[in-house]
Coordinates of C-alpha atoms in Angstrom, one line a residue:
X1 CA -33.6 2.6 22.3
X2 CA -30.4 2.8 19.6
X3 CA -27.4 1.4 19.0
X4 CA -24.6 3.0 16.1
X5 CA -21.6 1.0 14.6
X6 CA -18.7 3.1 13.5
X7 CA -17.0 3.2 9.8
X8 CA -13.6 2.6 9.3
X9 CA -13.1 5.5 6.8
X10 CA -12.8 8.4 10.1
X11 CA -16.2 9.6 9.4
X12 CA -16.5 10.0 5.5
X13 CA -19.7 7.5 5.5
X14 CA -22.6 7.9 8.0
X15 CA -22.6 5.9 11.6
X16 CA -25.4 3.3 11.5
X17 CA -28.1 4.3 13.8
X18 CA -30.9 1.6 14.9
X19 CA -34.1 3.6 16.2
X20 CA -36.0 0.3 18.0
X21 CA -40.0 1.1 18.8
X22 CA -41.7 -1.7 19.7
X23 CA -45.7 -1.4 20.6
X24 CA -47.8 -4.7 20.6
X25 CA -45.6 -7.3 19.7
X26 CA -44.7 -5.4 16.5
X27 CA -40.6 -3.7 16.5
X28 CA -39.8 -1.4 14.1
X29 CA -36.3 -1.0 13.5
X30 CA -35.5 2.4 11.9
X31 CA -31.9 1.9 10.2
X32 CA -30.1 5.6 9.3
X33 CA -26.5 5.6 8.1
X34 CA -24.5 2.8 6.1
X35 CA -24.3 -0.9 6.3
X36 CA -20.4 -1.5 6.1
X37 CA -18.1 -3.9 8.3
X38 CA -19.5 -3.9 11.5
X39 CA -23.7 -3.2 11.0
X40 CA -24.5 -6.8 11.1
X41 CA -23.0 -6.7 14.9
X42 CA -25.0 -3.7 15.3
X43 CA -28.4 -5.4 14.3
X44 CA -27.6 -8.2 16.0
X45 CA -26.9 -6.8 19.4
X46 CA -30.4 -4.2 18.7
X47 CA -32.6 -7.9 18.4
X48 CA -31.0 -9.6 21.5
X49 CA -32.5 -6.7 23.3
X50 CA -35.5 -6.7 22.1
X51 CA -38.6 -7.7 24.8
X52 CA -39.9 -11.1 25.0
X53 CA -42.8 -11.4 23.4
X54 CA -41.9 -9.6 20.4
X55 CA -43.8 -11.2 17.3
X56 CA -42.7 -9.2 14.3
X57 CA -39.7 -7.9 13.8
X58 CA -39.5 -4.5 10.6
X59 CA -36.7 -2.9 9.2
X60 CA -37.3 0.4 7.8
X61 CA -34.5 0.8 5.8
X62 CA -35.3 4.2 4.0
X63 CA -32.5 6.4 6.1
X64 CA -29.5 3.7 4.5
X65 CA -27.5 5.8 1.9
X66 CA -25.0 3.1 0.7
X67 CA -24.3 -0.5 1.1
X68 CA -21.4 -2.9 0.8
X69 CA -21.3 -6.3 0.1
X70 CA -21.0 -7.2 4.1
X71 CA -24.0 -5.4 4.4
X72 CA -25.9 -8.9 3.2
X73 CA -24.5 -10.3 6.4
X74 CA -27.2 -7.9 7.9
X75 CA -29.9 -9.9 6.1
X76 CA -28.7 -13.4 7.1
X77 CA -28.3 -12.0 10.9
X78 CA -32.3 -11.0 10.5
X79 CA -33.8 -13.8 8.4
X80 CA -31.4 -16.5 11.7
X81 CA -33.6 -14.3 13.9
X82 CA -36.7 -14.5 12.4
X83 CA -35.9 -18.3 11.5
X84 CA -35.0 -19.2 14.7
X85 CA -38.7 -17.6 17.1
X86 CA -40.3 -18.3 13.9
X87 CA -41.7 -15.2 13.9
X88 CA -41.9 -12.7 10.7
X89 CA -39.0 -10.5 9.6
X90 CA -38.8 -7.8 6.9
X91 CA -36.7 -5.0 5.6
X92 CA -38.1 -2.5 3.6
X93 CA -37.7 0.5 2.1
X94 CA -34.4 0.4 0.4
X95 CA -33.2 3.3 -2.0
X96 CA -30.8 4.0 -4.4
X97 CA -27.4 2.3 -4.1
X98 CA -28.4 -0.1 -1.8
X99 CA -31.1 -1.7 -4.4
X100 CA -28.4 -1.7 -6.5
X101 CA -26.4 -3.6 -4.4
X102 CA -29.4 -6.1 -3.5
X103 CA -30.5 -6.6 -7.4
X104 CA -26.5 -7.9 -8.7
X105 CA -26.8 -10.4 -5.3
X106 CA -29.7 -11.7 -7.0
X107 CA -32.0 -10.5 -4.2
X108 CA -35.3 -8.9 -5.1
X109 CA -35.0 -5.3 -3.3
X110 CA -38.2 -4.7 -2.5
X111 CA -38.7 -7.9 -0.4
X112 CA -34.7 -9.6 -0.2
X113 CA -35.6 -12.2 2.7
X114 CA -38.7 -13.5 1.1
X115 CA -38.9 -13.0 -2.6
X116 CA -37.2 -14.3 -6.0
X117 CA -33.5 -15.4 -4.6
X118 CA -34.2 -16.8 -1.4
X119 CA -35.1 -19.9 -1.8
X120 CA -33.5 -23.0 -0.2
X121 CA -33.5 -25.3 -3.1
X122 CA -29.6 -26.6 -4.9
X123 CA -29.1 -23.2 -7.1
X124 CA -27.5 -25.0 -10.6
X125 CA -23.9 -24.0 -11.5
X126 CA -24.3 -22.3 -14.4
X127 CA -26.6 -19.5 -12.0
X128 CA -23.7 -19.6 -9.1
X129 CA -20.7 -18.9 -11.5
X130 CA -22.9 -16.1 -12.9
X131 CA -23.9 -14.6 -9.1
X132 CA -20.7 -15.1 -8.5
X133 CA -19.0 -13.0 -11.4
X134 CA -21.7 -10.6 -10.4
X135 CA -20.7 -10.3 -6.9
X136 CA -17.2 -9.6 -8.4
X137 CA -18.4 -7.0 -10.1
X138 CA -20.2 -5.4 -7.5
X139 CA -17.2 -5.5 -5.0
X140 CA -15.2 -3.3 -7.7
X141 CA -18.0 -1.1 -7.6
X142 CA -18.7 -1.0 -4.3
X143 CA -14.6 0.2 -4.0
X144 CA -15.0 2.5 -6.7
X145 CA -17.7 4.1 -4.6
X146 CA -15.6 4.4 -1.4
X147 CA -12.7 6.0 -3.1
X148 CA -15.1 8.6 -4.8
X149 CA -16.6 9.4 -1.2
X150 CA -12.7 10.2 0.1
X151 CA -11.7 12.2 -3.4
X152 CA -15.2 14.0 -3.6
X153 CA -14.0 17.3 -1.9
X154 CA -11.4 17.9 -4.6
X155 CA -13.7 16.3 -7.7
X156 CA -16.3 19.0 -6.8
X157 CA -14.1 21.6 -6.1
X158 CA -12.3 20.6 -9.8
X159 CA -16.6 21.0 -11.1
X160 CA -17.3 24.2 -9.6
X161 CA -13.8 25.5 -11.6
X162 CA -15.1 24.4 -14.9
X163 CA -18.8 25.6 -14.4
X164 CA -17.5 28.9 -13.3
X165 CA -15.0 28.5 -16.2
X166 CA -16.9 27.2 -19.0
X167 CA -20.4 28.4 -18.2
X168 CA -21.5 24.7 -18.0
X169 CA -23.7 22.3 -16.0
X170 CA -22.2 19.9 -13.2
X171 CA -22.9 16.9 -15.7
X172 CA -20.8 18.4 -18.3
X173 CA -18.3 19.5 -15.9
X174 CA -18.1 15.8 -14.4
X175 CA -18.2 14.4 -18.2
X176 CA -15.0 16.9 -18.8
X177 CA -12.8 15.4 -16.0
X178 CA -14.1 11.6 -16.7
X179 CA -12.9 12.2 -20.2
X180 CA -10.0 13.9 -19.5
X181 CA -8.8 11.0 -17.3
X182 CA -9.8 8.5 -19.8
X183 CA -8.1 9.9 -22.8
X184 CA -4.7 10.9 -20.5
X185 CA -4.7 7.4 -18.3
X186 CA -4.8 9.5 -15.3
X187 CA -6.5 9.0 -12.4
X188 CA -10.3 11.1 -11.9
X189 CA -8.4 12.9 -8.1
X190 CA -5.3 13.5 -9.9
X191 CA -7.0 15.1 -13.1
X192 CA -9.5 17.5 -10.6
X193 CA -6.7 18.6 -8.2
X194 CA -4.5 19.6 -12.0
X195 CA -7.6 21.6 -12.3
X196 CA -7.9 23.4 -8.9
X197 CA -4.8 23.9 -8.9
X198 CA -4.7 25.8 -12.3
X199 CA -7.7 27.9 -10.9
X200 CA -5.4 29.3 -8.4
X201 CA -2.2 30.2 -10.2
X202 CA -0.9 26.7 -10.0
X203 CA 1.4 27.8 -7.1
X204 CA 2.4 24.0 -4.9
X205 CA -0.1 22.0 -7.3
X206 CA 0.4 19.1 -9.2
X207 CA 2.3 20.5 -12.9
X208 CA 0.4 18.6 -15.4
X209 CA 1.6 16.7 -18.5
X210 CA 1.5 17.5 -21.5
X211 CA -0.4 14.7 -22.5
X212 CA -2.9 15.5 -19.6
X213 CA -3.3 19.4 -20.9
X214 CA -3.7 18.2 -24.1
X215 CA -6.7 15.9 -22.8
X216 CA -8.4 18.5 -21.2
X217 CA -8.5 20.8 -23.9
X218 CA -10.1 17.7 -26.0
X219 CA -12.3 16.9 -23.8
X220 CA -13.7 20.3 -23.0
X221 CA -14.6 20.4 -27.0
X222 CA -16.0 17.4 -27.0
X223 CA -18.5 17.9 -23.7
X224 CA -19.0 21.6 -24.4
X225 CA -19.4 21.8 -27.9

């Protein structure tokens, strides 16, 4: 039994996939994909079909590659479930971004409906202005991650020109065009396709600035040298 949400960004993230086994009262929800606008639905519409009967309800949440802030909705969907048939509820499992995304919420990731966070008690207004400057924070990240995922093709392409180029390592390459759009105030997609471009001849590519040319000749010294 599955159920899949689709993203709004034409298939650059992952559909969410929900695997359901369920074998002596115990479901195990195996979660693949990301949790963006819509995955809560998704959850939601895997427990309503779950048996009667069911006693405990697992999320295995190792397949989830990255998270937005709506993915918490997923959590509050679960813990109503669990809350409601009073029966136990976890998701486990969670990797990389995700945690990320889970720790600045003030969650703990490896046990977000049950452990530090979660209580029910007034939270003092000194630790909600903080969560929420936090959660502002995380939203900017969270947007910066999405518009890396859509410019990735050309960012790595703009990589592969300056290892090939300057004999260096993806880190320094990536260090080279994050400097290079620091020091010029250009944007990171703008800076890589100036670079692909140049690779081929520079025939119907961006012409770069001289301020920009000048900023990637600095900052190949200073990441190379």
């Amino acid at each position: 039994m599955s159920s899949a949400a689709h993203t709004s960004l034409a298939g650059r993230l992952d559909n969410l996939t929900i695997d359901v086994g369920v074998e002596g009262g115990r479901a195990v929800l195996v979660l693949r994909g990301d949790l963006i606008h819509g995955s809560a639905d998704t959850l939601a519409g895997a427990l309503a079909r779950l048996p009667d009967g069911t006693e405990r309800v697992d999320l295995d949440m190792t397949g989830v590659a990255f998270m937005d802030t709506t993915g918490l909705q997923l959590l509050e969907v679960l813990d109503t479930y669990g809350r409601r048939r009073r029966i136990q509820v976890t998701a486990t499992g969670w990797n990389d971004q995700p945690r990320r995304i889970l720790e600045m919420a003030g969650l703990d990731p490896d046990d977000p409906l049950h452990g530090p966070g979660t209580h029910r008690e007034p939270v003092p207004a000194a630790v909600v202005m903080e969560r929420a400057e936090q959660l502002d924070l995380l939203r900017t990240e969270v947007e910066q991650l999405r518009h890396a995922i859509v410019t990735r093709p050309v960012i790595d392409q703009a990589r592969g020109v300056l290892m090939a180029a300057c004999s260096c390592s993806p880190d320094q390459a990536w260090d080279v065009l994050r400097e290079a759009s620091q020091l010029s105030n250009t944007k990171l997609r703008e800076v890589a396709a100036v670079v692909t471009a140049e690779a081929g001849g520079g025939g119907g590519g961006p012409l770069p600035s001289p301020e920009l040319r000048q900023a990637l000749r600095t900052a190949i010294e200073r990441c190379l040298n």
